[in-house]
C-alpha cells in the first residue's frame, strides 16, 4: 500500500510542477492554458503561479519519499487544486486549457485524498 501512496504523491507532484514551464513566457503559457496573457501584469501573475506550482509539486514529490511530509504537502495540494476547480467551473468564455486543468485537478484531488486516507 505504501508503494501506491508514494506513487500517487509522485504523480500528483509531477503534474502540479508541470506549469513551471510557464516561466518561459508567452508561448509556454499558451500551450499550458490555451491563452496568451493580454498584458504584462497578467503574464507576471501567470509566471509567478508557475513558480508556486513548481514549489508545491516539489513538496508533493518529496512527500512520496518522506512520509512526514505527506500530510502538510497533501493538504496544500488539495487546497490548491480544489480552489482552482471552484474558481474555474466550466463556463463559456474560458479557454479549453483552463477547463482541462480543472478536470485534471478534480481527478488528482480524488487520488490525493485517497492517498492521504490510506497513508
mmCIF file of C-alpha atoms in Angstrom:
data_model
loop_
_atom_site.group_PDB
_atom_site.id
_atom_site.type_symbol
_atom_site.label_atom_id
_atom_site.label_comp_id
_atom_site.label_asym_id
_atom_site.label_seq_id
_atom_site.Cartn_x
_atom_site.Cartn_y
_atom_site.Cartn_z
ATOM 1 C CA UNK A 1 0.000 0.000 0.000
ATOM 2 C CA UNK A 2 2.856 2.379 0.823
ATOM 3 C CA UNK A 3 4.194 1.972 -2.716
ATOM 4 C CA UNK A 4 0.826 3.027 -4.149
ATOM 5 C CA UNK A 5 0.656 6.037 -1.799
ATOM 6 C CA UNK A 6 4.200 7.032 -2.755
ATOM 7 C CA UNK A 7 3.435 6.642 -6.461
ATOM 8 C CA UNK A 8 0.321 8.796 -6.082
ATOM 9 C CA UNK A 9 2.239 11.592 -4.345
ATOM 10 C CA UNK A 10 4.928 11.446 -7.017
ATOM 11 C CA UNK A 11 2.374 11.560 -9.851
ATOM 12 C CA UNK A 12 0.426 14.439 -8.297
ATOM 13 C CA UNK A 13 3.682 16.266 -7.621
ATOM 14 C CA UNK A 14 4.918 15.928 -11.187
ATOM 15 C CA UNK A 15 1.607 17.087 -12.668
ATOM 16 C CA UNK A 16 1.442 20.052 -10.291
ATOM 17 C CA UNK A 17 5.016 21.018 -11.177
ATOM 18 C CA UNK A 18 4.400 20.868 -14.945
ATOM 19 C CA UNK A 19 3.264 24.534 -15.174
ATOM 20 C CA UNK A 20 6.768 25.619 -14.177
ATOM 21 C CA UNK A 21 7.303 25.657 -17.945
ATOM 22 C CA UNK A 22 5.207 28.842 -17.885
ATOM 23 C CA UNK A 23 8.288 30.668 -16.638
ATOM 24 C CA UNK A 24 9.494 30.617 -20.239
ATOM 25 C CA UNK A 25 6.810 33.140 -21.175
ATOM 26 C CA UNK A 26 4.019 33.619 -23.664
ATOM 27 C CA UNK A 27 4.268 30.571 -25.904
ATOM 28 C CA UNK A 28 4.641 28.214 -22.935
ATOM 29 C CA UNK A 29 1.675 29.842 -21.199
ATOM 30 C CA UNK A 30 -0.360 29.472 -24.399
ATOM 31 C CA UNK A 31 0.431 25.741 -24.530
ATOM 32 C CA UNK A 32 -0.438 25.282 -20.849
ATOM 33 C CA UNK A 33 -3.663 27.267 -20.667
ATOM 34 C CA UNK A 34 -4.768 27.868 -24.233
ATOM 35 C CA UNK A 35 -4.476 31.619 -23.847
ATOM 36 C CA UNK A 36 -1.902 34.354 -24.136
ATOM 37 C CA UNK A 37 -1.667 36.959 -21.373
ATOM 38 C CA UNK A 38 -3.398 40.132 -22.539
ATOM 39 C CA UNK A 39 -0.978 42.425 -20.721
ATOM 40 C CA UNK A 40 2.394 42.312 -18.968
ATOM 41 C CA UNK A 41 0.804 42.243 -15.487
ATOM 42 C CA UNK A 42 -1.170 39.096 -16.300
ATOM 43 C CA UNK A 43 1.983 37.488 -17.689
ATOM 44 C CA UNK A 44 3.814 38.236 -14.437
ATOM 45 C CA UNK A 45 0.966 36.733 -12.395
ATOM 46 C CA UNK A 46 0.890 33.570 -14.513
ATOM 47 C CA UNK A 47 4.660 33.206 -14.330
ATOM 48 C CA UNK A 48 4.502 33.657 -10.557
ATOM 49 C CA UNK A 49 1.796 30.961 -10.479
ATOM 50 C CA UNK A 50 4.234 28.707 -12.335
ATOM 51 C CA UNK A 51 6.835 29.158 -9.593
ATOM 52 C CA UNK A 52 4.325 28.469 -6.803
ATOM 53 C CA UNK A 53 3.052 25.331 -8.524
ATOM 54 C CA UNK A 54 6.627 24.203 -9.064
ATOM 55 C CA UNK A 55 7.271 24.541 -5.331
ATOM 56 C CA UNK A 56 4.053 22.711 -4.472
ATOM 57 C CA UNK A 57 4.876 19.967 -6.964
ATOM 58 C CA UNK A 58 8.342 19.603 -5.463
ATOM 59 C CA UNK A 59 6.886 19.299 -1.943
ATOM 60 C CA UNK A 60 4.424 16.635 -3.111
ATOM 61 C CA UNK A 61 7.214 14.730 -4.859
ATOM 62 C CA UNK A 62 9.388 14.841 -1.735
ATOM 63 C CA UNK A 63 6.385 13.577 0.258
ATOM 64 C CA UNK A 64 6.440 10.462 -1.921
ATOM 65 C CA UNK A 65 9.716 9.540 -0.211
ATOM 66 C CA UNK A 66 9.400 11.329 3.158
ATOM 67 C CA UNK A 67 6.200 10.199 4.903
ATOM 68 C CA UNK A 68 6.364 13.062 7.439
ATOM 69 C CA UNK A 69 5.772 15.479 4.551
ATOM 70 C CA UNK A 70 2.645 13.711 3.293
ATOM 71 C CA UNK A 71 0.002 15.374 5.425
ATOM 72 C CA UNK A 72 1.174 19.012 5.068
ATOM 73 C CA UNK A 73 2.060 18.672 1.370
ATOM 74 C CA UNK A 74 -1.106 16.692 0.671
ATOM 75 C CA UNK A 75 -3.335 19.267 2.359
ATOM 76 C CA UNK A 76 -1.592 22.096 0.491
ATOM 77 C CA UNK A 77 -2.036 20.219 -2.784
ATOM 78 C CA UNK A 78 -5.705 19.520 -2.119
ATOM 79 C CA UNK A 79 -6.419 23.123 -1.157
ATOM 80 C CA UNK A 80 -4.658 24.414 -4.260
ATOM 81 C CA UNK A 81 -6.471 22.080 -6.655
ATOM 82 C CA UNK A 82 -9.920 22.389 -5.070
ATOM 83 C CA UNK A 83 -9.726 26.188 -5.016
ATOM 84 C CA UNK A 84 -8.779 26.211 -8.702
ATOM 85 C CA UNK A 85 -11.738 23.959 -9.534
ATOM 86 C CA UNK A 86 -14.089 26.238 -7.587
ATOM 87 C CA UNK A 87 -12.711 29.363 -9.276
ATOM 88 C CA UNK A 88 -12.763 27.908 -12.793
ATOM 89 C CA UNK A 89 -16.012 25.990 -13.216
ATOM 90 C CA UNK A 90 -16.853 25.013 -16.780
ATOM 91 C CA UNK A 91 -18.456 28.014 -18.442
ATOM 92 C CA UNK A 92 -18.461 29.790 -21.740
ATOM 93 C CA UNK A 93 -15.578 32.098 -22.365
ATOM 94 C CA UNK A 94 -12.844 30.161 -20.588
ATOM 95 C CA UNK A 95 -10.142 28.678 -22.794
ATOM 96 C CA UNK A 96 -10.209 24.908 -23.158
ATOM 97 C CA UNK A 97 -6.849 24.709 -21.380
ATOM 98 C CA UNK A 98 -8.351 26.143 -18.200
ATOM 99 C CA UNK A 99 -11.254 23.682 -18.286
ATOM 100 C CA UNK A 100 -8.822 20.808 -18.956
ATOM 101 C CA UNK A 101 -6.725 21.894 -15.971
ATOM 102 C CA UNK A 102 -9.830 21.935 -13.747
ATOM 103 C CA UNK A 103 -10.795 18.406 -14.839
ATOM 104 C CA UNK A 104 -7.259 17.165 -14.170
ATOM 105 C CA UNK A 105 -7.335 18.827 -10.760
ATOM 106 C CA UNK A 106 -10.581 17.037 -9.882
ATOM 107 C CA UNK A 107 -9.070 13.673 -10.784
ATOM 108 C CA UNK A 108 -5.812 14.368 -8.966
ATOM 109 C CA UNK A 109 -7.714 15.602 -5.896
ATOM 110 C CA UNK A 110 -9.557 12.309 -5.663
ATOM 111 C CA UNK A 111 -6.290 10.367 -5.979
ATOM 112 C CA UNK A 112 -4.514 12.553 -3.459
ATOM 113 C CA UNK A 113 -7.360 12.379 -0.945
ATOM 114 C CA UNK A 114 -7.293 8.587 -1.259
ATOM 115 C CA UNK A 115 -3.536 8.541 -0.715
ATOM 116 C CA UNK A 116 -3.878 10.744 2.374
ATOM 117 C CA UNK A 117 -6.537 8.467 3.815
ATOM 118 C CA UNK A 118 -4.536 5.329 3.025
ATOM 119 C CA UNK A 119 -1.184 6.662 4.175
#
